[in-house]
């Protein structure tokens, strides 16, 4: 794929700090449970501009042992999370020097959005800052991405030419369904590797979604047709993620196509997005699991697979005919002792 624009999440990608509430609870000797009613309640309205955080905080601050003003509390909060990843900043500047526009997308209320823009310098760094407080909805809402694309896509940029990096898979999946190329951010080294491979286009990046289908303590593996890539090996139900398709919906589709039954998206648990840097490809493997309540009939296509088995983790790991990377995946997920 070609990339023309990149959208970055703020917290967890460009900003690297623990949540201020963790630091606050330690310093002021209160339980995290004391802060949950606010953050699980009216804070959601603040983030989308339906409420003013300065007003909504007032009844909570005495319970949190804060004796200063609301403004002083917000300054404490914002400064506690003022930890920019300098390597990321330098990479963004490098990308901009290559005529790649960089944007920021954040779920934040209006005062912290302004702090990001002015005090942290993001208003000058990024071509535009897209905040839930301004747009009126969060990143898990497709309306957010429609509004973003009105700006980003205005210069003839196609949706799939826009990369989006976030450390929250739920946000990634909504952006993918909108049509963006969404990537889960885990660390700077992997991010830089994928960015550089994409721009230089010197190795194919393959995104394949896979699923552990579990029942009664075992999971399903499929024997690949000998004429398929990596034929005669055993692997999970898996397949490439199409443009405009989220990782999760790709898994739903692949399960139906490969083994003949439907899994509701809400029954899929995200286990992680794992990567392998092979000589021929760079593989990204978003991996899920679903646990069946009752047995299902497995109906596989004879042009795709030859057989299937229900196996324990140990039985699977003991096989020498697994598809490339499967042994390591079991270790990464700690299904098998990592010292094995």
GROMACS .gro file of C-alpha atoms in nm:
model
  340
    1UNK     CA    1   0.000   0.000   0.000
    2UNK     CA    2   0.103   0.362  -0.047
    3UNK     CA    3   0.067   0.603   0.243
    4UNK     CA    4   0.002   0.973   0.202
    5UNK     CA    5  -0.122   1.072   0.547
    6UNK     CA    6  -0.078   0.932   0.898
    7UNK     CA    7  -0.310   0.988   1.193
    8UNK     CA    8  -0.169   0.935   1.542
    9UNK     CA    9  -0.347   0.867   1.869
   10UNK     CA   10  -0.225   1.096   2.148
   11UNK     CA   11  -0.214   0.905   2.478
   12UNK     CA   12  -0.023   0.580   2.449
   13UNK     CA   13   0.136   0.663   2.114
   14UNK     CA   14   0.275   1.018   2.105
   15UNK     CA   15   0.239   1.067   2.481
   16UNK     CA   16   0.399   0.801   2.699
   17UNK     CA   17   0.288   0.832   3.060
   18UNK     CA   18   0.078   0.642   3.308
   19UNK     CA   19  -0.268   0.780   3.375
   20UNK     CA   20  -0.252   1.075   3.611
   21UNK     CA   21  -0.503   0.905   3.843
   22UNK     CA   22  -0.245   0.637   3.931
   23UNK     CA   23   0.003   0.902   4.040
   24UNK     CA   24  -0.270   1.102   4.212
   25UNK     CA   25  -0.396   0.809   4.420
   26UNK     CA   26  -0.044   0.736   4.540
   27UNK     CA   27   0.028   1.098   4.630
   28UNK     CA   28  -0.302   1.174   4.802
   29UNK     CA   29  -0.363   0.834   4.959
   30UNK     CA   30  -0.700   0.759   4.807
   31UNK     CA   31  -0.836   0.448   4.642
   32UNK     CA   32  -0.877   0.433   4.267
   33UNK     CA   33  -1.237   0.334   4.336
   34UNK     CA   34  -1.296   0.687   4.468
   35UNK     CA   35  -1.230   0.829   4.121
   36UNK     CA   36  -1.430   0.576   3.919
   37UNK     CA   37  -1.775   0.739   3.958
   38UNK     CA   38  -1.643   1.047   3.777
   39UNK     CA   39  -1.439   0.875   3.508
   40UNK     CA   40  -1.703   0.607   3.442
   41UNK     CA   41  -1.980   0.865   3.456
   42UNK     CA   42  -2.004   1.228   3.351
   43UNK     CA   43  -1.648   1.239   3.215
   44UNK     CA   44  -1.783   1.074   2.898
   45UNK     CA   45  -2.005   1.379   2.841
   46UNK     CA   46  -1.707   1.609   2.897
   47UNK     CA   47  -1.505   1.429   2.631
   48UNK     CA   48  -1.768   1.490   2.364
   49UNK     CA   49  -1.847   1.849   2.460
   50UNK     CA   50  -2.181   1.790   2.628
   51UNK     CA   51  -2.053   1.895   2.972
   52UNK     CA   52  -1.786   2.128   3.110
   53UNK     CA   53  -1.529   1.939   3.317
   54UNK     CA   54  -1.464   2.243   3.536
   55UNK     CA   55  -1.824   2.233   3.656
   56UNK     CA   56  -1.853   1.855   3.676
   57UNK     CA   57  -1.537   1.815   3.887
   58UNK     CA   58  -1.649   2.044   4.170
   59UNK     CA   59  -1.846   1.789   4.379
   60UNK     CA   60  -1.573   1.526   4.340
   61UNK     CA   61  -1.262   1.718   4.443
   62UNK     CA   62  -1.331   1.725   4.821
   63UNK     CA   63  -1.376   1.345   4.814
   64UNK     CA   64  -1.038   1.322   4.641
   65UNK     CA   65  -0.869   1.532   4.915
   66UNK     CA   66  -0.796   1.817   4.675
   67UNK     CA   67  -0.793   2.155   4.851
   68UNK     CA   68  -0.699   2.378   4.560
   69UNK     CA   69  -0.910   2.521   4.279
   70UNK     CA   70  -1.051   2.333   3.982
   71UNK     CA   71  -0.805   2.510   3.752
   72UNK     CA   72  -0.514   2.405   3.974
   73UNK     CA   73  -0.639   2.046   3.968
   74UNK     CA   74  -0.652   2.044   3.589
   75UNK     CA   75  -0.299   2.182   3.573
   76UNK     CA   76  -0.182   1.904   3.806
   77UNK     CA   77  -0.357   1.650   3.583
   78UNK     CA   78  -0.229   1.781   3.253
   79UNK     CA   79   0.129   1.823   3.374
   80UNK     CA   80   0.128   1.470   3.521
   81UNK     CA   81   0.065   1.337   3.169
   82UNK     CA   82   0.302   1.578   2.993
   83UNK     CA   83   0.550   1.314   2.879
   84UNK     CA   84   0.610   1.324   2.505
   85UNK     CA   85   0.791   1.039   2.331
   86UNK     CA   86   1.079   1.230   2.172
   87UNK     CA   87   1.163   0.945   1.935
   88UNK     CA   88   0.809   0.963   1.802
   89UNK     CA   89   0.829   1.340   1.761
   90UNK     CA   90   1.149   1.309   1.559
   91UNK     CA   91   0.993   1.037   1.343
   92UNK     CA   92   0.690   1.256   1.277
   93UNK     CA   93   0.916   1.539   1.165
   94UNK     CA   94   1.105   1.298   0.940
   95UNK     CA   95   0.779   1.181   0.783
   96UNK     CA   96   0.667   1.538   0.727
   97UNK     CA   97   0.997   1.609   0.550
   98UNK     CA   98   0.893   1.333   0.306
   99UNK     CA   99   0.565   1.516   0.231
  100UNK     CA  100   0.356   1.284   0.449
  101UNK     CA  101   0.097   1.484   0.641
  102UNK     CA  102   0.062   1.391   1.007
  103UNK     CA  103  -0.250   1.444   1.217
  104UNK     CA  104  -0.352   1.381   1.579
  105UNK     CA  105  -0.679   1.212   1.681
  106UNK     CA  106  -0.773   1.212   2.048
  107UNK     CA  107  -1.062   1.142   2.282
  108UNK     CA  108  -1.022   1.442   2.513
  109UNK     CA  109  -1.232   1.716   2.668
  110UNK     CA  110  -1.181   2.074   2.552
  111UNK     CA  111  -0.934   2.197   2.815
  112UNK     CA  112  -0.688   1.914   2.772
  113UNK     CA  113  -0.728   1.939   2.397
  114UNK     CA  114  -0.619   2.301   2.425
  115UNK     CA  115  -0.330   2.198   2.650
  116UNK     CA  116  -0.214   1.947   2.387
  117UNK     CA  117  -0.240   2.212   2.119
  118UNK     CA  118  -0.067   2.499   2.301
  119UNK     CA  119   0.139   2.376   2.598
  120UNK     CA  120   0.264   2.054   2.439
  121UNK     CA  121   0.318   2.214   2.101
  122UNK     CA  122   0.101   1.972   1.906
  123UNK     CA  123  -0.080   2.256   1.732
  124UNK     CA  124   0.243   2.340   1.551
  125UNK     CA  125   0.362   1.982   1.508
  126UNK     CA  126   0.051   1.835   1.345
  127UNK     CA  127  -0.137   1.952   1.037
  128UNK     CA  128  -0.460   1.925   1.237
  129UNK     CA  129  -0.581   1.799   1.575
  130UNK     CA  130  -0.908   1.607   1.575
  131UNK     CA  131  -1.063   1.595   1.922
  132UNK     CA  132  -1.379   1.426   2.041
  133UNK     CA  133  -1.463   1.749   2.226
  134UNK     CA  134  -1.479   1.937   1.895
  135UNK     CA  135  -1.634   1.663   1.682
  136UNK     CA  136  -1.897   1.559   1.937
  137UNK     CA  137  -1.827   1.186   1.944
  138UNK     CA  138  -1.540   0.950   2.024
  139UNK     CA  139  -1.317   0.742   1.799
  140UNK     CA  140  -1.534   0.432   1.842
  141UNK     CA  141  -1.804   0.616   1.645
  142UNK     CA  142  -1.780   0.620   1.264
  143UNK     CA  143  -1.909   0.979   1.266
  144UNK     CA  144  -1.573   1.077   1.415
  145UNK     CA  145  -1.392   0.933   1.112
  146UNK     CA  146  -1.633   1.086   0.864
  147UNK     CA  147  -1.552   1.427   1.010
  148UNK     CA  148  -1.180   1.352   1.002
  149UNK     CA  149  -1.197   1.240   0.641
  150UNK     CA  150  -1.372   1.561   0.538
  151UNK     CA  151  -1.039   1.730   0.615
  152UNK     CA  152  -0.782   1.459   0.546
  153UNK     CA  153  -0.945   1.333   0.229
  154UNK     CA  154  -1.000   1.679   0.088
  155UNK     CA  155  -0.691   1.662  -0.131
  156UNK     CA  156  -0.790   1.347  -0.315
  157UNK     CA  157  -0.638   1.109  -0.061
  158UNK     CA  158  -0.809   0.769  -0.060
  159UNK     CA  159  -0.912   0.620   0.273
  160UNK     CA  160  -0.675   0.324   0.238
  161UNK     CA  161  -0.385   0.566   0.183
  162UNK     CA  162  -0.431   0.694   0.538
  163UNK     CA  163  -0.254   0.507   0.819
  164UNK     CA  164  -0.398   0.530   1.169
  165UNK     CA  165  -0.201   0.429   1.478
  166UNK     CA  166  -0.370   0.371   1.814
  167UNK     CA  167  -0.298   0.158   2.121
  168UNK     CA  168  -0.665   0.059   2.154
  169UNK     CA  169  -0.788  -0.219   1.925
  170UNK     CA  170  -1.151  -0.104   1.953
  171UNK     CA  171  -1.056   0.229   1.796
  172UNK     CA  172  -0.853   0.050   1.529
  173UNK     CA  173  -1.144  -0.170   1.425
  174UNK     CA  174  -1.387   0.121   1.380
  175UNK     CA  175  -1.130   0.310   1.173
  176UNK     CA  176  -1.070  -0.004   0.964
  177UNK     CA  177  -1.441  -0.045   0.896
  178UNK     CA  178  -1.448   0.317   0.782
  179UNK     CA  179  -1.173   0.227   0.535
  180UNK     CA  180  -0.853   0.350   0.699
  181UNK     CA  181  -0.541   0.136   0.735
  182UNK     CA  182  -0.544   0.088   1.111
  183UNK     CA  183  -0.248  -0.042   1.311
  184UNK     CA  184  -0.220  -0.132   1.678
  185UNK     CA  185   0.066   0.054   1.844
  186UNK     CA  186   0.272  -0.157   2.084
  187UNK     CA  187   0.618  -0.004   2.084
  188UNK     CA  188   0.825   0.243   1.885
  189UNK     CA  189   1.058  -0.015   1.727
  190UNK     CA  190   0.773  -0.212   1.567
  191UNK     CA  191   0.598   0.109   1.464
  192UNK     CA  192   0.910   0.240   1.291
  193UNK     CA  193   0.967  -0.095   1.118
  194UNK     CA  194   0.617  -0.100   0.970
  195UNK     CA  195   0.631   0.266   0.871
  196UNK     CA  196   0.967   0.228   0.696
  197UNK     CA  197   0.863  -0.091   0.515
  198UNK     CA  198   0.545   0.076   0.396
  199UNK     CA  199   0.718   0.387   0.266
  200UNK     CA  200   1.013   0.210   0.106
  201UNK     CA  201   0.790  -0.070  -0.024
  202UNK     CA  202   1.082  -0.316  -0.014
  203UNK     CA  203   0.890  -0.598   0.154
  204UNK     CA  204   0.526  -0.698   0.143
  205UNK     CA  205   0.330  -0.639   0.463
  206UNK     CA  206   0.068  -0.912   0.504
  207UNK     CA  207  -0.216  -0.867   0.751
  208UNK     CA  208  -0.388  -1.194   0.840
  209UNK     CA  209  -0.650  -1.231   1.114
  210UNK     CA  210  -0.670  -1.563   1.302
  211UNK     CA  211  -0.889  -1.721   1.567
  212UNK     CA  212  -0.863  -1.990   1.833
  213UNK     CA  213  -1.203  -2.163   1.822
  214UNK     CA  214  -1.231  -2.339   2.157
  215UNK     CA  215  -1.461  -2.604   2.297
  216UNK     CA  216  -1.426  -2.827   2.600
  217UNK     CA  217  -1.062  -2.737   2.667
  218UNK     CA  218  -0.943  -2.783   2.309
  219UNK     CA  219  -0.915  -2.562   2.001
  220UNK     CA  220  -0.964  -2.623   1.631
  221UNK     CA  221  -0.677  -2.658   1.385
  222UNK     CA  222  -0.711  -2.710   1.010
  223UNK     CA  223  -0.493  -2.910   0.769
  224UNK     CA  224  -0.415  -2.689   0.471
  225UNK     CA  225  -0.459  -2.817   0.115
  226UNK     CA  226  -0.120  -2.917  -0.035
  227UNK     CA  227  -0.158  -2.668  -0.321
  228UNK     CA  228  -0.221  -2.371  -0.089
  229UNK     CA  229   0.069  -2.153   0.033
  230UNK     CA  230   0.244  -2.347   0.312
  231UNK     CA  231   0.039  -2.648   0.209
  232UNK     CA  232   0.018  -2.967   0.417
  233UNK     CA  233   0.061  -2.769   0.739
  234UNK     CA  234  -0.180  -2.721   1.027
  235UNK     CA  235  -0.305  -2.383   1.142
  236UNK     CA  236  -0.592  -2.182   1.281
  237UNK     CA  237  -0.892  -2.054   1.092
  238UNK     CA  238  -0.735  -1.744   0.938
  239UNK     CA  239  -0.723  -1.521   0.634
  240UNK     CA  240  -0.619  -1.185   0.495
  241UNK     CA  241  -0.800  -0.872   0.608
  242UNK     CA  242  -0.967  -0.695   0.316
  243UNK     CA  243  -0.961  -0.318   0.264
  244UNK     CA  244  -1.252  -0.162   0.453
  245UNK     CA  245  -1.281  -0.466   0.679
  246UNK     CA  246  -1.188  -0.472   1.046
  247UNK     CA  247  -0.972  -0.747   1.189
  248UNK     CA  248  -1.268  -0.875   1.387
  249UNK     CA  249  -1.506  -0.888   1.090
  250UNK     CA  250  -1.236  -1.059   0.885
  251UNK     CA  251  -1.229  -1.335   1.147
  252UNK     CA  252  -1.609  -1.365   1.137
  253UNK     CA  253  -1.595  -1.400   0.759
  254UNK     CA  254  -1.305  -1.647   0.759
  255UNK     CA  255  -1.468  -1.874   1.017
  256UNK     CA  256  -1.784  -1.894   0.809
  257UNK     CA  257  -1.590  -1.953   0.486
  258UNK     CA  258  -1.341  -2.202   0.626
  259UNK     CA  259  -1.542  -2.408   0.875
  260UNK     CA  260  -1.903  -2.333   0.791
  261UNK     CA  261  -2.057  -2.163   1.093
  262UNK     CA  262  -2.118  -1.809   1.209
  263UNK     CA  263  -1.965  -1.644   1.514
  264UNK     CA  264  -2.113  -1.322   1.648
  265UNK     CA  265  -1.850  -1.044   1.663
  266UNK     CA  266  -1.925  -0.985   2.031
  267UNK     CA  267  -1.820  -1.345   2.104
  268UNK     CA  268  -1.465  -1.273   1.986
  269UNK     CA  269  -1.199  -1.186   2.243
  270UNK     CA  270  -0.896  -0.996   2.114
  271UNK     CA  271  -0.570  -1.162   2.223
  272UNK     CA  272  -0.323  -0.930   2.053
  273UNK     CA  273  -0.166  -0.833   1.721
  274UNK     CA  274   0.155  -1.032   1.675
  275UNK     CA  275   0.425  -0.973   1.416
  276UNK     CA  276   0.694  -1.173   1.237
  277UNK     CA  277   0.965  -1.025   1.018
  278UNK     CA  278   1.038  -1.299   0.765
  279UNK     CA  279   1.276  -1.276   0.470
  280UNK     CA  280   0.989  -1.263   0.221
  281UNK     CA  281   0.710  -1.083   0.413
  282UNK     CA  282   0.636  -0.888   0.728
  283UNK     CA  283   0.338  -1.062   0.887
  284UNK     CA  284   0.087  -0.890   1.116
  285UNK     CA  285  -0.143  -1.142   1.287
  286UNK     CA  286  -0.436  -0.994   1.484
  287UNK     CA  287  -0.547  -1.293   1.691
  288UNK     CA  288  -0.879  -1.367   1.857
  289UNK     CA  289  -1.045  -1.646   2.049
  290UNK     CA  290  -1.403  -1.760   2.077
  291UNK     CA  291  -1.534  -2.022   2.320
  292UNK     CA  292  -1.823  -2.234   2.195
  293UNK     CA  293  -2.108  -2.322   2.428
  294UNK     CA  294  -2.189  -2.642   2.240
  295UNK     CA  295  -2.043  -2.859   1.964
  296UNK     CA  296  -2.074  -2.735   1.606
  297UNK     CA  297  -2.057  -2.914   1.274
  298UNK     CA  298  -1.731  -2.838   1.092
  299UNK     CA  299  -1.777  -2.803   0.717
  300UNK     CA  300  -1.453  -2.714   0.542
  301UNK     CA  301  -1.392  -2.655   0.172
  302UNK     CA  302  -1.190  -2.941   0.015
  303UNK     CA  303  -1.008  -2.685  -0.201
  304UNK     CA  304  -0.886  -2.509   0.115
  305UNK     CA  305  -0.832  -2.784   0.371
  306UNK     CA  306  -0.795  -3.160   0.402
  307UNK     CA  307  -0.894  -3.228   0.761
  308UNK     CA  308  -0.942  -3.078   1.105
  309UNK     CA  309  -0.858  -3.167   1.464
  310UNK     CA  310  -0.951  -3.052   1.814
  311UNK     CA  311  -0.629  -3.030   2.016
  312UNK     CA  312  -0.494  -2.911   2.347
  313UNK     CA  313  -0.216  -2.653   2.350
  314UNK     CA  314   0.039  -2.923   2.436
  315UNK     CA  315  -0.084  -3.154   2.158
  316UNK     CA  316  -0.065  -2.870   1.908
  317UNK     CA  317   0.281  -2.758   2.016
  318UNK     CA  318   0.415  -3.114   1.987
  319UNK     CA  319   0.335  -3.127   1.617
  320UNK     CA  320   0.616  -3.070   1.369
  321UNK     CA  321   0.386  -2.984   1.078
  322UNK     CA  322   0.241  -2.653   1.199
  323UNK     CA  323   0.220  -2.349   0.977
  324UNK     CA  324   0.505  -2.099   1.005
  325UNK     CA  325   0.499  -1.904   1.331
  326UNK     CA  326   0.238  -2.120   1.509
  327UNK     CA  327   0.479  -2.261   1.768
  328UNK     CA  328   0.596  -1.910   1.853
  329UNK     CA  329   0.238  -1.782   1.870
  330UNK     CA  330   0.153  -2.044   2.132
  331UNK     CA  331   0.450  -1.923   2.335
  332UNK     CA  332   0.366  -1.557   2.291
  333UNK     CA  333   0.017  -1.623   2.421
  334UNK     CA  334   0.163  -1.828   2.707
  335UNK     CA  335  -0.046  -2.125   2.601
  336UNK     CA  336   0.286  -2.307   2.631
  337UNK     CA  337   0.554  -2.243   2.891
  338UNK     CA  338   0.795  -1.997   2.728
  339UNK     CA  339   1.091  -2.210   2.837
  340UNK     CA  340   0.973  -2.502   2.623
   0.00000   0.00000   0.00000
